mmCIF file of C-alpha atoms in Angstrom:
data_model
loop_
_atom_site.group_PDB
_atom_site.id
_atom_site.type_symbol
_atom_site.label_atom_id
_atom_site.label_comp_id
_atom_site.label_asym_id
_atom_site.label_seq_id
_atom_site.Cartn_x
_atom_site.Cartn_y
_atom_site.Cartn_z
ATOM 1 C CA MET A 1 3.422 20.148 -7.148
ATOM 2 C CA LYS A 2 6.258 22.273 -5.923
ATOM 3 C CA LYS A 3 9.028 20.653 -3.831
ATOM 4 C CA ALA A 4 8.042 22.584 -0.707
ATOM 5 C CA ASP A 5 4.417 21.508 -1.149
ATOM 6 C CA VAL A 6 5.346 17.858 -1.656
ATOM 7 C CA PHE A 7 7.246 17.931 1.662
ATOM 8 C CA GLU A 8 4.226 19.627 3.372
ATOM 9 C CA PHE A 9 1.862 17.022 1.755
ATOM 10 C CA TYR A 10 3.729 14.144 3.351
ATOM 11 C CA ARG A 11 4.233 16.080 6.629
ATOM 12 C CA ARG A 12 0.491 16.354 7.072
ATOM 13 C CA LEU A 13 0.012 12.632 6.365
ATOM 14 C CA ALA A 14 2.679 11.759 8.931
ATOM 15 C CA GLU A 15 1.117 14.073 11.484
ATOM 16 C CA ASP A 16 -2.304 12.488 10.985
ATOM 17 C CA ASN A 17 -0.972 8.913 11.097
ATOM 18 C CA PRO A 18 2.601 8.679 12.435
ATOM 19 C CA SER A 19 2.881 4.874 12.176
ATOM 20 C CA PRO A 20 0.864 3.570 9.136
ATOM 21 C CA GLU A 21 0.627 -0.150 8.553
ATOM 22 C CA THR A 22 -0.856 -2.415 5.911
ATOM 23 C CA GLU A 23 -4.431 -3.505 6.591
ATOM 24 C CA LEU A 24 -3.702 -6.983 5.409
ATOM 25 C CA GLU A 25 -3.242 -9.437 8.257
ATOM 26 C CA TRP A 26 -0.061 -11.487 8.183
ATOM 27 C CA THR A 27 2.314 -13.296 10.495
ATOM 28 C CA ASN A 28 5.541 -13.778 8.535
ATOM 29 C CA PRO A 29 6.875 -12.778 5.030
ATOM 30 C CA TYR A 30 5.346 -15.891 3.510
ATOM 31 C CA THR A 31 1.785 -15.159 4.767
ATOM 32 C CA LEU A 32 2.282 -11.523 3.702
ATOM 33 C CA LEU A 33 3.260 -12.699 0.255
ATOM 34 C CA VAL A 34 0.186 -14.867 -0.075
ATOM 35 C CA ALA A 35 -2.134 -12.196 1.341
ATOM 36 C CA VAL A 36 -0.898 -9.617 -1.162
ATOM 37 C CA ALA A 37 -1.155 -12.084 -4.043
ATOM 38 C CA LEU A 38 -4.766 -12.810 -3.014
ATOM 39 C CA SER A 39 -5.633 -9.077 -2.723
ATOM 40 C CA ALA A 40 -5.544 -8.366 -6.435
ATOM 41 C CA GLN A 41 -8.985 -7.156 -7.463
ATOM 42 C CA ALA A 42 -10.191 -7.839 -3.934
ATOM 43 C CA THR A 43 -10.497 -5.834 -0.767
ATOM 44 C CA ASP A 44 -8.206 -6.224 2.263
ATOM 45 C CA VAL A 45 -11.256 -6.860 4.412
ATOM 46 C CA GLY A 46 -12.337 -9.695 2.178
ATOM 47 C CA VAL A 47 -8.870 -11.206 2.063
ATOM 48 C CA ASN A 48 -8.470 -10.990 5.880
ATOM 49 C CA LYS A 49 -11.777 -12.862 6.358
ATOM 50 C CA ALA A 50 -10.620 -15.637 4.023
ATOM 51 C CA THR A 51 -7.120 -15.954 5.506
ATOM 52 C CA LYS A 52 -7.961 -15.811 9.129
ATOM 53 C CA ARG A 53 -8.521 -19.521 9.419
ATOM 54 C CA LEU A 54 -6.126 -20.318 6.568
ATOM 55 C CA PHE A 55 -3.146 -18.738 8.230
ATOM 56 C CA ALA A 56 -3.960 -20.351 11.569
ATOM 57 C CA GLU A 57 -3.303 -23.657 9.789
ATOM 58 C CA VAL A 58 -0.864 -22.766 7.006
ATOM 59 C CA ASP A 59 2.021 -20.412 7.496
ATOM 60 C CA THR A 60 4.807 -21.956 5.450
ATOM 61 C CA PRO A 61 5.132 -23.019 1.781
ATOM 62 C CA ALA A 62 5.390 -26.741 2.773
ATOM 63 C CA ARG A 63 2.111 -26.582 4.711
ATOM 64 C CA MET A 64 0.507 -24.790 1.761
ATOM 65 C CA VAL A 65 1.616 -27.486 -0.709
ATOM 66 C CA ALA A 66 0.396 -30.112 1.695
ATOM 67 C CA LEU A 67 -3.035 -28.350 1.846
ATOM 68 C CA GLY A 68 -3.170 -28.634 -1.914
ATOM 69 C CA GLU A 69 -5.032 -26.535 -4.455
ATOM 70 C CA ALA A 70 -8.449 -27.943 -3.683
ATOM 71 C CA GLY A 71 -8.053 -27.323 0.042
ATOM 72 C CA LEU A 72 -6.794 -23.747 -0.627
ATOM 73 C CA LYS A 73 -9.801 -23.043 -2.822
ATOM 74 C CA GLU A 74 -12.183 -23.934 0.082
ATOM 75 C CA HIS A 75 -10.468 -21.294 2.197
ATOM 76 C CA ILE A 76 -10.432 -18.457 -0.413
ATOM 77 C CA LYS A 77 -13.603 -19.193 -2.493
ATOM 78 C CA THR A 78 -15.135 -15.869 -1.329
ATOM 79 C CA ILE A 79 -12.301 -13.940 -3.051
ATOM 80 C CA GLY A 80 -12.483 -12.922 -6.709
ATOM 81 C CA LEU A 81 -10.520 -14.964 -9.191
ATOM 82 C CA PHE A 82 -9.971 -17.623 -6.507
ATOM 83 C CA ASN A 83 -9.328 -20.438 -8.938
ATOM 84 C CA THR A 84 -6.391 -18.730 -10.604
ATOM 85 C CA LYS A 85 -5.103 -17.400 -7.264
ATOM 86 C CA ALA A 86 -5.146 -20.801 -5.697
ATOM 87 C CA LYS A 87 -3.183 -22.251 -8.636
ATOM 88 C CA ASN A 88 -0.604 -19.389 -8.360
ATOM 89 C CA VAL A 89 -0.208 -19.678 -4.593
ATOM 90 C CA ILE A 90 0.447 -23.447 -4.772
ATOM 91 C CA ALA A 91 2.900 -22.916 -7.693
ATOM 92 C CA LEU A 92 4.802 -20.092 -5.878
ATOM 93 C CA SER A 93 4.939 -22.249 -2.801
ATOM 94 C CA GLU A 94 6.436 -25.110 -4.673
ATOM 95 C CA LYS A 95 8.991 -22.778 -6.212
ATOM 96 C CA LEU A 96 9.950 -21.281 -2.830
ATOM 97 C CA ILE A 97 10.614 -24.783 -1.572
ATOM 98 C CA ALA A 98 12.558 -25.956 -4.623
ATOM 99 C CA GLU A 99 14.650 -22.823 -5.195
ATOM 100 C CA TYR A 100 14.734 -20.704 -1.970
ATOM 101 C CA GLY A 101 14.733 -23.282 0.852
ATOM 102 C CA GLY A 102 11.122 -22.418 1.735
ATOM 103 C CA GLU A 103 11.947 -18.784 2.457
ATOM 104 C CA VAL A 104 10.655 -15.635 0.838
ATOM 105 C CA PRO A 105 13.618 -14.074 -1.039
ATOM 106 C CA HIS A 106 14.626 -10.538 -0.199
ATOM 107 C CA ASP A 107 15.191 -9.746 -3.869
ATOM 108 C CA ARG A 108 12.902 -8.070 -6.393
ATOM 109 C CA ILE A 109 13.885 -10.174 -9.388
ATOM 110 C CA ALA A 110 13.428 -13.365 -7.410
ATOM 111 C CA LEU A 111 10.062 -12.248 -6.115
ATOM 112 C CA GLU A 112 8.815 -11.245 -9.552
ATOM 113 C CA SER A 113 9.875 -14.698 -10.831
ATOM 114 C CA LEU A 114 7.227 -16.365 -8.617
ATOM 115 C CA PRO A 115 3.906 -17.320 -10.240
ATOM 116 C CA GLY A 116 1.268 -14.606 -9.793
ATOM 117 C CA VAL A 117 3.689 -12.087 -8.375
ATOM 118 C CA GLY A 118 4.229 -8.831 -10.237
ATOM 119 C CA ARG A 119 5.950 -5.607 -9.474
ATOM 120 C CA LYS A 120 3.268 -4.275 -7.190
ATOM 121 C CA THR A 121 3.192 -7.396 -5.001
ATOM 122 C CA ALA A 122 6.966 -7.448 -4.888
ATOM 123 C CA ASN A 123 7.061 -3.817 -3.815
ATOM 124 C CA VAL A 124 4.626 -4.474 -0.974
ATOM 125 C CA VAL A 125 6.622 -7.422 0.331
ATOM 126 C CA LEU A 126 9.957 -5.505 0.060
ATOM 127 C CA ASN A 127 8.443 -2.567 1.900
ATOM 128 C CA VAL A 128 6.412 -4.291 4.581
ATOM 129 C CA ALA A 129 8.427 -7.448 5.276
ATOM 130 C CA PHE A 130 11.939 -6.200 4.602
ATOM 131 C CA GLY A 131 11.697 -2.434 5.316
ATOM 132 C CA GLU A 132 12.740 -1.221 1.887
ATOM 133 C CA GLU A 133 11.690 2.249 0.667
ATOM 134 C CA THR A 134 9.435 1.029 -2.163
ATOM 135 C CA ILE A 135 6.063 2.390 -3.351
ATOM 136 C CA ALA A 136 3.644 -0.156 -4.635
ATOM 137 C CA VAL A 137 1.330 1.732 -6.923
ATOM 138 C CA ASP A 138 -2.256 0.408 -6.851
ATOM 139 C CA THR A 139 -5.452 2.052 -8.130
ATOM 140 C CA HIS A 140 -5.611 4.198 -4.962
ATOM 141 C CA ILE A 141 -2.039 5.573 -5.237
ATOM 142 C CA PHE A 142 -2.436 5.973 -8.928
ATOM 143 C CA ARG A 143 -5.502 8.104 -8.400
ATOM 144 C CA VAL A 144 -4.005 10.149 -5.607
ATOM 145 C CA GLY A 145 -0.872 10.841 -7.551
ATOM 146 C CA ASN A 146 -2.708 12.002 -10.569
ATOM 147 C CA ARG A 147 -5.615 13.822 -8.981
ATOM 148 C CA THR A 148 -3.513 15.827 -6.515
ATOM 149 C CA GLY A 149 -0.695 16.582 -8.888
ATOM 150 C CA LEU A 150 1.829 14.862 -6.615
ATOM 151 C CA ALA A 151 2.931 12.474 -9.362
ATOM 152 C CA ARG A 152 1.058 12.320 -12.639
ATOM 153 C CA GLY A 153 1.401 9.593 -15.189
ATOM 154 C CA LYS A 154 -0.553 7.545 -17.709
ATOM 155 C CA ASP A 155 0.446 4.212 -16.227
ATOM 156 C CA VAL A 156 1.348 2.855 -12.760
ATOM 157 C CA ARG A 157 5.109 2.524 -13.512
ATOM 158 C CA ILE A 158 5.309 6.186 -14.581
ATOM 159 C CA VAL A 159 3.555 7.210 -11.364
ATOM 160 C CA GLU A 160 5.771 4.909 -9.300
ATOM 161 C CA ASP A 161 8.933 6.324 -10.885
ATOM 162 C CA ARG A 162 7.731 9.887 -10.299
ATOM 163 C CA LEU A 163 6.824 9.200 -6.639
ATOM 164 C CA GLU A 164 10.280 7.681 -6.152
ATOM 165 C CA LYS A 165 11.783 10.858 -7.561
ATOM 166 C CA VAL A 166 9.711 13.445 -5.625
ATOM 167 C CA THR A 167 9.159 11.713 -2.216
ATOM 168 C CA PRO A 168 11.728 13.110 0.217
ATOM 169 C CA GLN A 169 13.261 11.768 3.311
ATOM 170 C CA PRO A 170 12.223 11.205 6.014
ATOM 171 C CA PHE A 171 8.886 10.095 4.440
ATOM 172 C CA ARG A 172 10.019 7.434 1.972
ATOM 173 C CA GLN A 173 9.631 4.384 4.216
ATOM 174 C CA HIS A 174 5.946 5.003 4.902
ATOM 175 C CA ALA A 175 4.915 6.846 1.626
ATOM 176 C CA HIS A 176 3.251 3.723 0.208
ATOM 177 C CA HIS A 177 0.904 3.316 3.275
ATOM 178 C CA TRP A 178 0.079 7.007 3.625
ATOM 179 C CA LEU A 179 -0.873 7.335 0.031
ATOM 180 C CA ILE A 180 -2.930 4.147 -0.217
ATOM 181 C CA LEU A 181 -4.836 4.906 3.021
ATOM 182 C CA HIS A 182 -5.418 8.474 1.884
ATOM 183 C CA GLY A 183 -6.906 7.130 -1.394
ATOM 184 C CA ARG A 184 -8.945 4.503 0.312
ATOM 185 C CA TYR A 185 -10.559 6.647 2.942
ATOM 186 C CA THR A 186 -10.496 10.316 1.844
ATOM 187 C CA CYS A 187 -9.471 10.742 -1.802
ATOM 188 C CA LYS A 188 -12.040 8.165 -2.946
ATOM 189 C CA ALA A 189 -12.726 7.297 -6.564
ATOM 190 C CA ARG A 190 -16.333 8.210 -7.093
ATOM 191 C CA ARG A 191 -16.674 11.046 -4.629
ATOM 192 C CA PRO A 192 -13.484 12.316 -2.988
ATOM 193 C CA GLU A 193 -14.215 13.802 0.436
ATOM 194 C CA CYS A 194 -12.415 17.036 -0.222
ATOM 195 C CA TRP A 195 -14.353 18.792 2.488
ATOM 196 C CA ARG A 196 -12.503 16.830 5.200
ATOM 197 C CA CYS A 197 -9.160 16.420 3.488
ATOM 198 C CA ILE A 198 -6.069 17.838 5.251
ATOM 199 C CA GLU A 199 -4.447 18.362 1.835
ATOM 200 C CA ILE A 200 -7.188 20.456 0.290
ATOM 201 C CA ASP A 201 -5.149 23.647 -0.222
ATOM 202 C CA LEU A 202 -2.176 21.717 -1.787
ATOM 203 C CA CYS A 203 -4.263 19.523 -4.133
ATOM 204 C CA ALA A 204 -4.751 20.346 -7.741
ATOM 205 C CA PHE A 205 -8.131 18.601 -8.142
ATOM 206 C CA ARG A 206 -10.968 20.749 -9.276
ATOM 207 C CA PRO A 207 -13.738 21.268 -8.403
ATOM 208 C CA LYS A 208 -13.488 20.390 -4.786
ATOM 209 C CA THR A 209 -16.244 18.229 -3.412
ATOM 210 C CA PRO A 210 -18.358 20.325 -0.971
ATOM 211 C CA ALA A 211 -19.162 19.118 2.539
ATOM 212 C CA PRO A 212 -22.667 17.746 3.323
ATOM 213 C CA LYS A 213 -24.964 20.434 4.614
ATOM 214 C CA ASP A 214 -24.811 19.215 8.138
ATOM 215 C CA VAL A 215 -20.963 18.755 8.343
ATOM 216 C CA ALA A 216 -18.398 21.485 8.933
ATOM 217 C CA PRO A 217 -15.271 21.250 6.739
ATOM 218 C CA VAL A 218 -11.970 20.286 8.253
ATOM 219 C CA ALA A 219 -9.247 22.875 8.245
ATOM 220 C CA ALA A 220 -6.204 22.067 6.066
ATOM 221 C CA GLY A 221 -2.792 21.639 7.526
ATOM 222 C CA GLY A 222 -2.689 21.710 11.294
ATOM 223 C CA GLY A 223 -0.254 21.969 14.096
ATOM 224 C CA GLU A 224 2.786 19.774 14.474
ATOM 225 C CA ARG A 225 3.025 16.996 17.054
ATOM 226 C CA ASP A 226 6.101 15.625 18.806
ATOM 227 C CA HIS A 227 7.134 13.093 16.240
ATOM 228 C CA PRO A 228 10.567 12.791 14.580
ATOM 229 C CA LEU A 229 9.124 12.868 11.051
ATOM 230 C CA LEU A 230 7.416 16.235 11.683
ATOM 231 C CA SER A 231 10.401 18.200 12.974
ATOM 232 C CA ALA A 232 12.342 17.766 9.863
ATOM 233 C CA ARG A 233 12.479 20.224 6.962
ATOM 234 C CA PRO A 234 14.043 20.156 3.504
ATOM 235 C CA GLY A 235 17.740 20.514 3.810
ATOM 236 C CA THR A 236 17.898 19.082 7.332
ATOM 237 C CA ARG A 237 18.737 15.606 8.639
ATOM 238 C CA SER A 238 16.375 13.484 10.571
ATOM 239 C CA SER A 239 17.285 10.400 12.590
ATOM 240 C CA ALA A 240 13.932 8.943 11.517
ATOM 241 C CA GLY A 241 15.024 8.707 7.851
#
């Protein structure tokens, strides 16, 4: 995808959703860390259902350790791989207490040293809890990057590195959420809804999925709204960056 098209791709996502947020429910960096760790091979909806009561009772590593592995399993038993996840959450909570004073570290290496925490989870925590311009490549972002031509690669790290390289300011802060939401609700795995996609003319995917007979296609692009991300152009500065 050409540089100007990449900018336009993100501009449209920003226009459509100026303030994207994670769909996981959390109250502090610790509950975010736990929620993201639990979300592996599970839906955000499913995780939120399981953690609603959990996080009302447990919002610190000390309280999680006090709850114990068996108690945690009772809360998350509806989530896939809950046995392994419960073991990891208790272990990472113990390590946060022992090595980081019970606080979630604002450091990639430290985060990735926690049990059950990989690069993707660390990237989400760094982006959502600490405001870093990271892009956590999950299956949705991997698909969008490859399918559209925005950032192609054979594995998630290659796609992440290419997205880091091509994503311009002022879109870097929210790029992760725009791409994951686009993949989750429009650029779907089995049947992408090309007929209602605002990026249809920029996307390299062929053939485009046609609209159902009783639905009119949505026009690509669209007008700009009064939002600081949308007034910027390549080569200009934006206070929103």
